[in-house]
Amino acid sequence: MDVAVAAATAAFAAWSATPIKERVQIFFRYRALLERNIDELAALITEEHGKIQSEAEAEVLKAIELIEFACSLPQIVTGEVLEVSRGVECRTERHPIGVVASIVPFNFPSMVPHWTIPNALALGNCMVLKPSELVPLSAGRIAELLTEAGLPAGVFNVVHGGQVVVEAICDHPGIAGVTFVGSTRVAKLVYRRGTASLKRVLALGGAKNHLFVLPDANPDMTSSNVVASMSGCTGQRCMAGSVMLAVSETDHIVRRIVEHARAVVPGHTLGPVISLEAMQRIERYIGEAEAAGATVLLDGRNTKVPGREGGFWIGPTILDHVRPDMSIAQEEVFGPVLAIVRAPDVDQALAIENASPYGNAAAVFTESGGAARYVTDRASAGMVGVNVGVPVPREPFSFGGWNESRFGVGDITGRGSIEFWTQAKKTTTKWNPQAGANWMS
Ligand code: NAD
């Protein structure tokens, strides 16, 4: 960590003094390299993580979109200037904060690092990236391609490791800012420890996302979106819908959801979960819910994929009549599991959603604009969808949740990240003492 921070510190003076229009030229070239190498990069993600090829490719495409936003930053971060008194001018401009660190989780080995790398670097900071020890390969390739694009040595550094390295980041006096993406348990640790050593910290945590399904929802669109939300990326997404709030009479939609979920083929359209431990945790949640009275409509336990029997497989699993007090309805399961909770009306469904300590995402499925607005106004989540099961805001809109899904101020991507990666310098100037004679002159 000391070597990486020393390299970043040494690079900072020249990098931060490079005009932003020059800095982003590297990211134009880097974007082209990602596009050219997308097959290889996607294969690397599949190798280290296990996700299916189409999901790995989608992740690289999203990384490209994030880089495009960074390339547009020169048009966005222009400062302000105003004559505030006769002959006296105030101006603001944005400066980088210094050496920053980005700590990332296992579930998106390329996309989540690209939430922070392009914006932080284009805005003039130098970075130490700490990948998840479960997926260490993409980070090294990212560093190689950044170098190939022309990034000067020391501007971007990778340090592998787990808890010990994260704690060293939080404590290191040479690091000015830290972003974290991962579970809420660790987000709290990093936020507390990083701010205790007076760094700015933005820590994104876990999630429990609720999908409100109203009786008038379009059955086809709703069922395919709900299944994609709960089982896409094998449910290992912080945006995965894991609780469906079935409002009033929605049996016809529940039946369609089960049909759609049955069509998902493990090993083909569904990847494995990350580890044996994860598989056992997910199976435990399903078993406990069943024992507590939930009805198993579709059971993904004991899934076998021919030729890949050693994989950590769980097929799509749907539980009905889950009660809000069950652990499967309250805790993050992080697998392809949907818990259906029945609610007699929208207000009771909202009360269940609002009681969750998390607040990443929520979505409502309905054909009524008024009902959709009623729910989106009242859901306690930072990212809400209407007939969209994974309501990820796309650039230039910012990504970030509420409550225990995010600690710190601002969002991690898009316009919302600019404040985090920079500090404003306010300059007041007078060149003409004859211009006026008031208290400022
Ligand atoms: P995690 O919290 O276990 O690990 C995240 C990072 O913290 C890794 O780099 C890991 O090495 C490090 N780490 C793990 N334990 C630590 C400890 N005790 N002390 C210090 N550092 C530690 O998360 P994960 O399992 O890799 O990822 C899944 C979690 O990430 C889920 O909870 C998911 O919701 C969340 N996530 C959130 C978002 C978001 O935007 N809110 C995005 C992606 C993932």
Short mmCIF file of C-alpha atoms and ligand atoms in Angstrom, two decimals:
data_model
loop_
_atom_site.label_atom_id
_atom_site.label_comp_id
_atom_site.label_asym_id
_atom_site.label_seq_id
_atom_site.Cartn_x
_atom_site.Cartn_y
_atom_site.Cartn_z
CA MET A 1 0.00 0.00 0.00
CA ASP A 2 2.85 2.37 0.84
CA VAL A 3 4.50 1.73 -2.53
CA ALA A 4 1.22 2.36 -4.38
CA VAL A 5 0.43 5.54 -2.46
CA ALA A 6 4.00 6.81 -2.99
CA ALA A 7 3.69 6.18 -6.75
CA ALA A 8 0.31 7.94 -6.87
CA THR A 9 1.61 10.87 -4.82
CA ALA A 10 4.63 11.25 -7.12
CA ALA A 11 2.38 11.26 -10.19
CA PHE A 12 -0.19 13.68 -8.78
CA ALA A 13 1.61 16.99 -9.40
CA ALA A 14 2.01 16.49 -13.16
CA TRP A 15 -1.32 14.71 -13.66
CA SER A 16 -3.40 17.30 -11.81
CA ALA A 17 -1.61 20.08 -13.73
CA THR A 18 -2.50 18.47 -17.08
CA PRO A 19 -5.51 20.26 -18.61
CA ILE A 20 -8.68 18.18 -18.40
CA LYS A 21 -9.11 18.21 -22.19
CA GLU A 22 -5.72 16.48 -22.44
CA ARG A 23 -6.49 14.04 -19.64
CA VAL A 24 -9.68 12.83 -21.30
CA GLN A 25 -7.86 12.09 -24.57
CA ILE A 26 -6.46 9.05 -22.77
CA PHE A 27 -9.99 7.94 -21.98
CA PHE A 28 -11.10 8.30 -25.60
CA ARG A 29 -8.27 5.91 -26.51
CA TYR A 30 -9.03 3.65 -23.55
CA ARG A 31 -12.69 3.42 -24.61
CA ALA A 32 -11.58 2.28 -28.07
CA LEU A 33 -9.34 -0.39 -26.48
CA LEU A 34 -12.23 -1.76 -24.43
CA GLU A 35 -14.40 -1.93 -27.52
CA ARG A 36 -11.65 -3.67 -29.50
CA ASN A 37 -10.94 -6.20 -26.71
CA ILE A 38 -14.50 -6.79 -25.54
CA ASP A 39 -14.48 -10.55 -26.21
CA GLU A 40 -11.27 -11.09 -24.28
CA LEU A 41 -12.40 -8.83 -21.41
CA ALA A 42 -15.77 -10.58 -21.15
CA ALA A 43 -14.05 -14.00 -21.16
CA LEU A 44 -11.81 -12.84 -18.33
CA ILE A 45 -14.85 -11.82 -16.26
CA THR A 46 -16.48 -15.20 -16.90
CA GLU A 47 -13.25 -16.95 -15.89
CA GLU A 48 -12.84 -15.15 -12.58
CA HIS A 49 -16.51 -14.72 -11.66
CA GLY A 50 -18.52 -17.40 -13.45
CA LYS A 51 -21.19 -15.16 -14.97
CA ILE A 52 -22.51 -16.12 -18.40
CA GLN A 53 -20.92 -14.57 -21.47
CA SER A 54 -23.82 -12.21 -22.37
CA GLU A 55 -23.81 -10.78 -18.84
CA ALA A 56 -20.03 -10.38 -18.88
CA GLU A 57 -20.23 -8.58 -22.22
CA ALA A 58 -23.02 -6.30 -20.95
CA GLU A 59 -20.76 -5.38 -18.05
CA VAL A 60 -17.99 -4.24 -20.39
CA LEU A 61 -20.52 -2.27 -22.48
CA LYS A 62 -21.64 -0.50 -19.31
CA ALA A 63 -17.99 0.23 -18.48
CA ILE A 64 -17.71 1.85 -21.91
CA GLU A 65 -20.73 4.05 -21.17
CA LEU A 66 -19.09 5.15 -17.91
CA ILE A 67 -15.92 6.09 -19.79
CA GLU A 68 -17.98 8.10 -22.28
CA PHE A 69 -19.32 10.19 -19.42
CA ALA A 70 -15.77 10.91 -18.22
CA CYS A 71 -14.86 11.97 -21.76
CA SER A 72 -17.68 14.54 -21.60
CA LEU A 73 -16.52 16.04 -18.29
CA PRO A 74 -14.70 19.02 -19.90
CA GLN A 75 -18.11 20.22 -21.15
CA ILE A 76 -19.66 19.80 -17.70
CA VAL A 77 -17.14 21.02 -15.13
CA THR A 78 -16.60 24.54 -16.42
CA GLY A 79 -16.39 26.95 -13.51
CA GLU A 80 -18.38 30.13 -12.84
CA VAL A 81 -17.37 33.76 -12.95
CA LEU A 82 -19.27 36.90 -11.96
CA GLU A 83 -18.49 40.55 -11.31
CA VAL A 84 -19.72 40.76 -7.71
CA SER A 85 -18.83 44.39 -7.11
CA ARG A 86 -17.45 47.11 -9.41
CA GLY A 87 -14.09 45.81 -10.65
CA VAL A 88 -14.26 42.77 -8.35
CA GLU A 89 -14.75 39.33 -9.80
CA CYS A 90 -15.47 35.99 -8.12
CA ARG A 91 -14.67 32.74 -9.88
CA THR A 92 -14.93 29.09 -8.92
CA GLU A 93 -13.02 26.20 -10.39
CA ARG A 94 -12.83 22.53 -9.48
CA HIS A 95 -9.56 20.95 -8.28
CA PRO A 96 -8.86 17.25 -7.65
CA ILE A 97 -8.60 16.12 -4.03
CA GLY A 98 -5.36 14.13 -4.40
CA VAL A 99 -4.70 10.42 -4.03
CA VAL A 100 -7.94 8.49 -3.72
CA ALA A 101 -8.80 4.82 -3.16
CA SER A 102 -11.62 2.75 -4.61
CA ILE A 103 -12.60 -0.49 -2.86
CA VAL A 104 -14.87 -2.71 -4.94
CA PRO A 105 -16.95 -5.91 -4.53
CA PHE A 106 -16.93 -9.24 -6.39
CA ASN A 107 -20.19 -9.00 -8.30
CA PHE A 108 -19.09 -6.72 -11.16
CA PRO A 109 -15.31 -7.11 -11.66
CA SER A 110 -15.23 -4.54 -14.48
CA MET A 111 -18.32 -2.32 -14.23
CA VAL A 112 -18.03 -1.27 -10.59
CA PRO A 113 -14.32 -0.30 -10.88
CA HIS A 114 -15.37 1.82 -13.86
CA TRP A 115 -17.92 3.64 -11.68
CA THR A 116 -14.94 5.40 -10.12
CA ILE A 117 -11.78 5.09 -12.28
CA PRO A 118 -12.69 7.29 -15.29
CA ASN A 119 -14.34 10.15 -13.38
CA ALA A 120 -11.78 10.27 -10.56
CA LEU A 121 -8.84 10.25 -12.96
CA ALA A 122 -10.34 12.57 -15.59
CA LEU A 123 -10.95 15.07 -12.79
CA GLY A 124 -7.24 14.98 -11.94
CA ASN A 125 -6.94 12.55 -9.03
CA CYS A 126 -4.56 9.58 -8.78
CA MET A 127 -6.01 6.27 -7.59
CA VAL A 128 -5.34 3.05 -5.77
CA LEU A 129 -7.90 0.37 -6.68
CA LYS A 130 -8.54 -2.52 -4.29
CA PRO A 131 -10.38 -5.30 -6.19
CA SER A 132 -12.28 -8.09 -4.47
CA GLU A 133 -9.99 -11.01 -3.67
CA LEU A 134 -12.69 -13.25 -5.23
CA VAL A 135 -12.23 -11.68 -8.71
CA PRO A 136 -8.65 -10.42 -9.08
CA LEU A 137 -8.15 -10.70 -12.86
CA SER A 138 -10.00 -7.81 -14.54
CA ALA A 139 -8.26 -5.16 -12.45
CA GLY A 140 -4.85 -6.11 -13.82
CA ARG A 141 -6.11 -5.97 -17.40
CA ILE A 142 -7.72 -2.57 -16.74
CA ALA A 143 -4.31 -1.29 -15.58
CA GLU A 144 -2.58 -2.68 -18.68
CA LEU A 145 -5.10 -1.11 -21.07
CA LEU A 146 -4.95 2.26 -19.28
CA THR A 147 -1.17 2.18 -19.74
CA GLU A 148 -1.61 1.25 -23.40
CA ALA A 149 -3.98 4.23 -23.77
CA GLY A 150 -1.22 6.51 -22.50
CA LEU A 151 -1.93 6.97 -18.79
CA PRO A 152 1.28 8.11 -17.07
CA ALA A 153 2.87 5.72 -14.55
CA GLY A 154 1.61 6.07 -10.99
CA VAL A 155 -1.74 7.68 -11.82
CA PHE A 156 -3.55 4.35 -11.45
CA ASN A 157 -2.42 1.56 -9.13
CA VAL A 158 -3.85 -1.77 -8.02
CA VAL A 159 -3.31 -3.34 -4.62
CA HIS A 160 -4.80 -6.79 -4.08
CA GLY A 161 -5.93 -8.16 -0.76
CA GLY A 162 -8.78 -8.24 1.73
CA GLN A 163 -9.54 -6.75 5.11
CA VAL A 164 -5.91 -5.85 5.96
CA VAL A 165 -5.52 -3.79 2.79
CA VAL A 166 -8.91 -2.10 3.27
CA GLU A 167 -7.93 -1.08 6.79
CA ALA A 168 -4.58 0.23 5.51
CA ILE A 169 -6.49 2.37 2.98
CA CYS A 170 -8.77 3.79 5.68
CA ASP A 171 -5.80 4.67 7.90
CA HIS A 172 -3.25 5.82 5.31
CA PRO A 173 -2.36 9.52 5.76
CA GLY A 174 -1.51 9.84 2.06
CA ILE A 175 -5.05 9.04 0.90
CA ALA A 176 -7.55 11.92 0.77
CA GLY A 177 -10.75 10.17 -0.27
CA VAL A 178 -12.18 6.64 -0.29
CA THR A 179 -15.08 5.10 -2.14
CA PHE A 180 -16.38 1.71 -1.13
CA VAL A 181 -18.93 -0.57 -2.80
CA GLY A 182 -19.92 -3.78 -1.06
CA SER A 183 -22.05 -5.09 1.79
CA THR A 184 -23.63 -2.77 4.37
CA ARG A 185 -21.69 -4.45 7.17
CA VAL A 186 -18.33 -3.54 5.62
CA ALA A 187 -19.60 -0.18 4.27
CA LYS A 188 -20.25 0.89 7.86
CA LEU A 189 -16.76 -0.23 8.95
CA VAL A 190 -15.08 1.62 6.08
CA TYR A 191 -17.18 4.77 6.55
CA ARG A 192 -16.46 4.93 10.27
CA ARG A 193 -12.74 4.13 9.98
CA GLY A 194 -12.10 6.35 6.94
CA THR A 195 -13.88 9.40 8.35
CA ALA A 196 -12.18 8.84 11.74
CA SER A 197 -8.90 9.51 9.95
CA LEU A 198 -10.51 12.63 8.39
CA LYS A 199 -10.94 11.39 4.81
CA ARG A 200 -13.96 12.03 2.69
CA VAL A 201 -15.75 8.70 2.28
CA LEU A 202 -18.62 7.52 0.12
CA ALA A 203 -19.59 3.95 1.00
CA LEU A 204 -22.29 2.09 -0.91
CA GLY A 205 -23.78 -0.89 0.86
CA GLY A 206 -26.12 -3.80 0.29
CA ALA A 207 -29.77 -3.79 -0.64
CA LYS A 208 -33.21 -5.32 -0.31
CA ASN A 209 -35.16 -4.11 -3.32
CA HIS A 210 -38.96 -4.29 -3.46
CA LEU A 211 -41.02 -4.80 -6.61
CA PHE A 212 -44.62 -3.57 -6.23
CA VAL A 213 -46.93 -5.49 -8.55
CA LEU A 214 -50.41 -3.99 -8.86
CA PRO A 215 -53.41 -5.94 -10.23
CA ASP A 216 -53.63 -3.86 -13.42
CA ALA A 217 -49.97 -4.48 -14.39
CA ASN A 218 -49.30 -5.82 -17.89
CA PRO A 219 -48.82 -9.56 -17.13
CA ASP A 220 -46.24 -10.29 -19.86
CA MET A 221 -44.05 -7.24 -19.37
CA THR A 222 -44.28 -7.53 -15.58
CA SER A 223 -43.44 -11.22 -15.38
CA SER A 224 -40.44 -11.00 -17.73
CA ASN A 225 -39.11 -7.92 -15.88
CA VAL A 226 -39.61 -9.43 -12.44
CA VAL A 227 -37.81 -12.63 -13.45
CA ALA A 228 -34.97 -10.69 -15.09
CA SER A 229 -34.64 -8.56 -11.95
CA MET A 230 -34.56 -11.47 -9.47
CA SER A 231 -32.46 -13.90 -11.51
CA GLY A 232 -30.29 -11.73 -13.82
CA CYS A 233 -26.61 -12.09 -12.84
CA THR A 234 -27.90 -14.97 -10.65
CA GLY A 235 -29.43 -12.41 -8.29
CA GLN A 236 -25.95 -11.17 -7.37
CA ARG A 237 -26.77 -7.53 -8.09
CA CYS A 238 -27.31 -4.74 -5.61
CA MET A 239 -30.25 -3.78 -7.86
CA ALA A 240 -31.84 -7.25 -7.89
CA GLY A 241 -35.52 -7.27 -6.96
CA SER A 242 -35.76 -9.82 -4.16
CA VAL A 243 -39.13 -9.07 -2.56
CA MET A 244 -42.26 -8.84 -4.67
CA LEU A 245 -45.11 -7.02 -3.00
CA ALA A 246 -48.14 -8.59 -4.65
CA VAL A 247 -50.90 -6.05 -4.10
CA SER A 248 -54.47 -7.40 -3.94
CA GLU A 249 -55.52 -9.88 -6.67
CA THR A 250 -52.38 -10.72 -8.67
CA ASP A 251 -52.51 -14.54 -8.91
CA HIS A 252 -52.60 -14.40 -12.72
CA ILE A 253 -49.28 -12.50 -12.74
CA VAL A 254 -47.68 -14.79 -10.15
CA ARG A 255 -48.50 -17.78 -12.42
CA ARG A 256 -46.79 -16.04 -15.38
CA ILE A 257 -43.74 -15.23 -13.26
CA VAL A 258 -43.32 -18.90 -12.37
CA GLU A 259 -43.67 -19.86 -16.06
CA HIS A 260 -41.00 -17.32 -17.06
CA ALA A 261 -38.66 -18.42 -14.28
CA ARG A 262 -39.00 -22.09 -15.32
CA ALA A 263 -37.63 -21.13 -18.75
CA VAL A 264 -34.33 -19.95 -17.22
CA VAL A 265 -31.69 -22.66 -17.81
CA PRO A 266 -28.84 -22.92 -15.28
CA GLY A 267 -25.51 -23.23 -17.06
CA HIS A 268 -26.96 -21.58 -20.16
CA THR A 269 -28.97 -18.48 -19.29
CA LEU A 270 -28.03 -18.48 -15.59
CA GLY A 271 -24.53 -18.62 -14.12
CA PRO A 272 -23.47 -20.13 -10.78
CA VAL A 273 -23.21 -18.18 -7.55
CA ILE A 274 -19.78 -17.04 -6.45
CA SER A 275 -18.86 -19.66 -3.83
CA LEU A 276 -19.91 -22.73 -1.89
CA GLU A 277 -20.46 -20.50 1.12
CA ALA A 278 -22.83 -18.27 -0.91
CA MET A 279 -24.73 -21.33 -2.18
CA GLN A 280 -25.15 -22.68 1.33
CA ARG A 281 -26.27 -19.26 2.65
CA ILE A 282 -28.95 -18.96 -0.06
CA GLU A 283 -30.16 -22.53 0.51
CA ARG A 284 -30.38 -21.80 4.23
CA TYR A 285 -32.63 -18.76 3.61
CA ILE A 286 -34.93 -20.86 1.38
CA GLY A 287 -35.08 -23.71 3.93
CA GLU A 288 -35.84 -21.36 6.82
CA ALA A 289 -38.62 -19.61 4.88
CA GLU A 290 -40.17 -22.95 3.93
CA ALA A 291 -40.02 -24.15 7.53
CA ALA A 292 -41.66 -20.89 8.65
CA GLY A 293 -44.64 -21.47 6.35
CA ALA A 294 -43.75 -19.99 2.94
CA THR A 295 -44.95 -21.92 -0.14
CA VAL A 296 -42.20 -22.98 -2.54
CA LEU A 297 -43.58 -22.37 -6.04
CA LEU A 298 -40.27 -23.06 -7.77
CA ASP A 299 -37.31 -24.73 -6.09
CA GLY A 300 -33.77 -24.10 -7.39
CA ARG A 301 -32.01 -26.12 -4.71
CA ASN A 302 -30.09 -29.21 -5.80
CA THR A 303 -29.72 -27.92 -9.34
CA LYS A 304 -27.26 -29.96 -11.42
CA VAL A 305 -25.63 -28.80 -14.64
CA PRO A 306 -24.39 -31.80 -16.67
CA GLY A 307 -20.63 -31.69 -17.12
CA ARG A 308 -20.28 -28.97 -14.48
CA GLU A 309 -21.37 -30.82 -11.37
CA GLY A 310 -18.76 -29.06 -9.22
CA GLY A 311 -20.32 -25.61 -9.80
CA PHE A 312 -22.25 -23.65 -7.18
CA TRP A 313 -25.66 -23.88 -8.83
CA ILE A 314 -28.98 -22.56 -7.62
CA GLY A 315 -31.87 -22.35 -10.06
CA PRO A 316 -34.49 -19.59 -9.91
CA THR A 317 -36.50 -20.00 -6.73
CA ILE A 318 -39.89 -18.46 -5.98
CA LEU A 319 -41.51 -18.48 -2.56
CA ASP A 320 -45.08 -17.31 -2.04
CA HIS A 321 -46.91 -16.18 1.09
CA VAL A 322 -43.68 -15.00 2.68
CA ARG A 323 -44.36 -12.91 5.79
CA PRO A 324 -42.56 -9.56 6.16
CA ASP A 325 -40.99 -10.69 9.44
CA MET A 326 -39.16 -13.68 7.86
CA SER A 327 -35.42 -13.28 7.39
CA ILE A 328 -35.76 -13.96 3.66
CA ALA A 329 -37.97 -10.86 3.40
CA GLN A 330 -35.66 -8.66 5.44
CA GLU A 331 -32.06 -9.64 4.70
CA GLU A 332 -30.04 -9.52 1.51
CA VAL A 333 -30.02 -13.07 0.05
CA PHE A 334 -27.89 -12.26 -3.05
CA GLY A 335 -29.09 -15.19 -5.12
CA PRO A 336 -31.83 -15.93 -7.71
CA VAL A 337 -34.61 -15.99 -5.14
CA LEU A 338 -37.90 -14.10 -5.14
CA ALA A 339 -39.92 -13.79 -1.94
CA ILE A 340 -43.55 -12.91 -2.68
CA VAL A 341 -45.26 -11.04 0.13
CA ARG A 342 -49.01 -10.52 -0.24
CA ALA A 343 -50.36 -7.08 0.63
CA PRO A 344 -54.06 -6.12 0.61
CA ASP A 345 -53.43 -2.56 -0.65
CA VAL A 346 -50.69 -0.20 -1.82
CA ASP A 347 -50.35 1.57 1.53
CA GLN A 348 -49.66 -1.68 3.36
CA ALA A 349 -47.15 -2.64 0.67
CA LEU A 350 -45.46 0.76 1.10
CA ALA A 351 -45.32 0.27 4.87
CA ILE A 352 -43.38 -2.99 4.32
CA GLU A 353 -40.94 -1.33 1.89
CA ASN A 354 -40.48 1.72 4.09
CA ALA A 355 -39.62 -0.47 7.11
CA SER A 356 -36.54 -1.90 5.38
CA PRO A 357 -33.27 -0.40 6.63
CA TYR A 358 -31.94 -0.49 3.05
CA GLY A 359 -32.91 1.92 0.28
CA ASN A 360 -31.18 1.13 -2.97
CA ALA A 361 -34.01 0.48 -5.43
CA ALA A 362 -37.74 -0.11 -5.74
CA ALA A 363 -39.98 -0.58 -8.76
CA VAL A 364 -43.70 -0.52 -9.42
CA PHE A 365 -45.56 -2.41 -12.14
CA THR A 366 -48.89 -0.89 -13.16
CA GLU A 367 -50.68 0.60 -16.15
CA SER A 368 -51.86 3.57 -14.06
CA GLY A 369 -49.68 6.69 -14.07
CA GLY A 370 -51.33 7.96 -10.91
CA ALA A 371 -50.70 4.71 -9.02
CA ALA A 372 -47.09 4.63 -10.25
CA ARG A 373 -46.52 8.17 -9.04
CA TYR A 374 -48.12 7.38 -5.68
CA VAL A 375 -45.61 4.57 -5.14
CA THR A 376 -42.49 6.30 -6.52
CA ASP A 377 -43.22 9.37 -4.35
CA ARG A 378 -43.43 7.26 -1.20
CA ALA A 379 -40.88 4.48 -1.71
CA SER A 380 -37.86 4.94 0.55
CA ALA A 381 -35.21 4.23 -2.08
CA GLY A 382 -32.71 6.27 -4.07
CA MET A 383 -33.47 4.63 -7.43
CA VAL A 384 -37.06 3.83 -8.40
CA GLY A 385 -38.50 2.27 -11.53
CA VAL A 386 -41.87 2.23 -13.24
CA ASN A 387 -42.33 -1.00 -15.21
CA VAL A 388 -38.52 -1.36 -15.08
CA GLY A 389 -37.25 -4.11 -12.79
CA VAL A 390 -33.64 -2.93 -12.56
CA PRO A 391 -33.91 0.88 -12.46
CA VAL A 392 -30.21 1.70 -12.89
CA PRO A 393 -29.88 5.38 -13.81
CA ARG A 394 -27.76 5.67 -16.94
CA GLU A 395 -25.24 8.42 -17.55
CA PRO A 396 -25.35 11.35 -17.03
CA PHE A 397 -27.77 10.40 -14.21
CA SER A 398 -26.10 9.32 -11.00
CA PHE A 399 -26.07 5.96 -9.23
CA GLY A 400 -26.65 5.81 -5.48
CA GLY A 401 -29.16 4.60 -2.92
CA TRP A 402 -30.56 5.88 0.36
CA ASN A 403 -30.57 4.80 4.02
CA GLU A 404 -28.22 1.88 4.81
CA SER A 405 -27.46 1.36 1.11
CA ARG A 406 -25.23 4.45 1.11
CA PHE A 407 -23.15 6.29 3.69
CA GLY A 408 -21.79 9.72 2.83
CA VAL A 409 -23.05 12.53 0.63
CA GLY A 410 -23.63 12.40 -3.13
CA ASP A 411 -23.69 9.58 -5.64
CA ILE A 412 -20.90 7.48 -7.08
CA THR A 413 -21.37 8.02 -10.82
CA GLY A 414 -22.54 10.70 -13.23
CA ARG A 415 -22.93 14.34 -12.27
CA GLY A 416 -23.45 13.36 -8.64
CA SER A 417 -19.84 12.17 -8.37
CA ILE A 418 -18.17 15.42 -9.42
CA GLU A 419 -18.52 17.02 -5.99
CA PHE A 420 -16.91 13.98 -4.36
CA TRP A 421 -13.87 13.83 -6.65
CA THR A 422 -13.13 17.56 -6.55
CA GLN A 423 -12.93 20.55 -4.27
CA ALA A 424 -13.97 24.04 -5.34
CA LYS A 425 -11.48 26.91 -5.29
CA LYS A 426 -13.14 30.31 -5.00
CA THR A 427 -11.00 33.21 -6.21
CA THR A 428 -11.89 36.86 -5.67
CA THR A 429 -9.94 39.25 -7.92
CA LYS A 430 -9.52 42.99 -8.31
CA TRP A 431 -7.23 44.54 -10.91
CA ASN A 432 -8.66 48.04 -11.13
CA PRO A 433 -8.68 49.95 -7.80
CA GLN A 434 -10.29 52.95 -9.53
CA ALA A 435 -13.35 50.96 -10.50
CA GLY A 436 -15.32 51.58 -7.35
CA ALA A 437 -15.21 52.73 -3.76
CA ASN A 438 -17.26 50.49 -1.54
CA TRP A 439 -16.32 48.04 1.24
CA MET A 440 -14.85 45.57 -1.27
CA SER A 441 -12.82 48.01 -3.31
P1 NAD B 1 -18.09 -7.35 0.71
O1 NAD B 1 -18.58 -6.26 1.59
O2 NAD B 1 -17.89 -8.69 1.31
O3 NAD B 1 -16.68 -6.95 0.05
C1 NAD B 1 -16.48 -5.70 -0.55
C2 NAD B 1 -15.02 -5.30 -0.42
O4 NAD B 1 -14.68 -5.18 0.96
C3 NAD B 1 -14.07 -6.31 -1.04
O5 NAD B 1 -13.06 -5.61 -1.73
C4 NAD B 1 -13.53 -7.07 0.17
O6 NAD B 1 -12.21 -7.48 -0.01
C5 NAD B 1 -13.60 -6.05 1.29
N1 NAD B 1 -13.89 -6.64 2.60
C6 NAD B 1 -14.61 -7.77 2.86
N2 NAD B 1 -14.72 -7.94 4.20
C7 NAD B 1 -14.06 -6.93 4.80
C8 NAD B 1 -13.83 -6.54 6.14
N3 NAD B 1 -14.29 -7.26 7.18
N4 NAD B 1 -13.12 -5.41 6.39
C9 NAD B 1 -12.67 -4.66 5.38
N5 NAD B 1 -12.85 -4.98 4.07
C10 NAD B 1 -13.55 -6.09 3.77
O7 NAD B 1 -19.09 -7.43 -0.55
P2 NAD B 1 -19.09 -8.52 -1.71
O8 NAD B 1 -19.62 -9.80 -1.17
O9 NAD B 1 -17.81 -8.50 -2.44
O10 NAD B 1 -20.19 -7.87 -2.69
C11 NAD B 1 -21.57 -8.06 -2.53
C12 NAD B 1 -22.20 -6.93 -1.76
O11 NAD B 1 -21.93 -5.69 -2.41
C13 NAD B 1 -23.71 -7.03 -1.68
O12 NAD B 1 -24.10 -6.65 -0.39
C14 NAD B 1 -24.18 -6.03 -2.71
O13 NAD B 1 -25.47 -5.50 -2.49
C15 NAD B 1 -23.14 -4.97 -2.55
N6 NAD B 1 -23.08 -4.08 -3.70
C16 NAD B 1 -23.61 -2.85 -3.57
C17 NAD B 1 -23.63 -1.98 -4.65
C18 NAD B 1 -24.27 -0.62 -4.51
O14 NAD B 1 -24.17 0.14 -5.44
N7 NAD B 1 -24.88 -0.28 -3.42
C19 NAD B 1 -23.08 -2.39 -5.86
C20 NAD B 1 -22.51 -3.65 -5.96
C21 NAD B 1 -22.53 -4.51 -4.87
#
